[in-house]
């Protein structure tokens, strides 16, 4: 699959924040992160941290605003009950009103800052996904080439191994039969004179289908030799 093929297929896909994803991190236990991956990961973390801090800031401001609104209700109630302190209480109410307006302005400012963040985060996350795919697609492609080469080698070796096993069995069969013939013809004393190093108990042929032993000699059955 070409780069463009999976790039187009991944456009618009819902993907996790990769730098925060444990499975994505585990991928790079198989292959080290490239400078490009590290750069994109750092940029993504920076944007995500800004987003998280801005959200927390908005929550803090909203908590403060809620507290101020609650205090204004109490102050207005106190102003009605304490005419002598009304002027001072009204000044406190004005101060609270000013602080609430500042809270609203700060919330609006934070929300403006947040507007472009999701898109920026997605764009960097998407680039990180494509770069990750590039690295591991190539790794899998290279692995596949090596697997195919090793598989081909194993197939060739397996064929050669079978040939060598047959050859070895044929030589063992020949040695066994030669030794048996010589032993039967000349006797063990003559064989010993030639110091023939052969132990039929250790080196003996594998009797395959179509072979039988007759008088110590391994022969092939006629039905296997008639052509």
Coordinates of C-alpha atoms in Angstrom, one line a residue, residues 40 51 65 73 78 102 110 115 121 132-133 142 155 164 179 185 192 198 207 222:
X40 CA 5.5 15.9 16.6
X51 CA -5.9 22.9 26.4
X65 CA -18.0 33.7 39.7
X73 CA -27.4 37.8 47.1
X78 CA -28.1 42.6 54.2
X102 CA -13.9 40.5 34.9
X110 CA -10.1 31.6 27.5
X115 CA -11.4 27.8 19.7
X121 CA -4.4 19.2 18.1
X132 CA 3.8 6.3 12.7
X133 CA 2.2 4.4 9.8
X142 CA 11.0 -5.3 5.3
X155 CA 12.2 -24.9 1.5
X164 CA 21.0 -36.1 1.9
X179 CA 30.1 -56.0 5.5
X185 CA 32.1 -65.2 2.6
X192 CA 39.5 -58.7 11.5
X198 CA 32.5 -51.1 11.1
X207 CA 14.7 -50.5 6.6
X222 CA 10.8 -57.5 -6.1

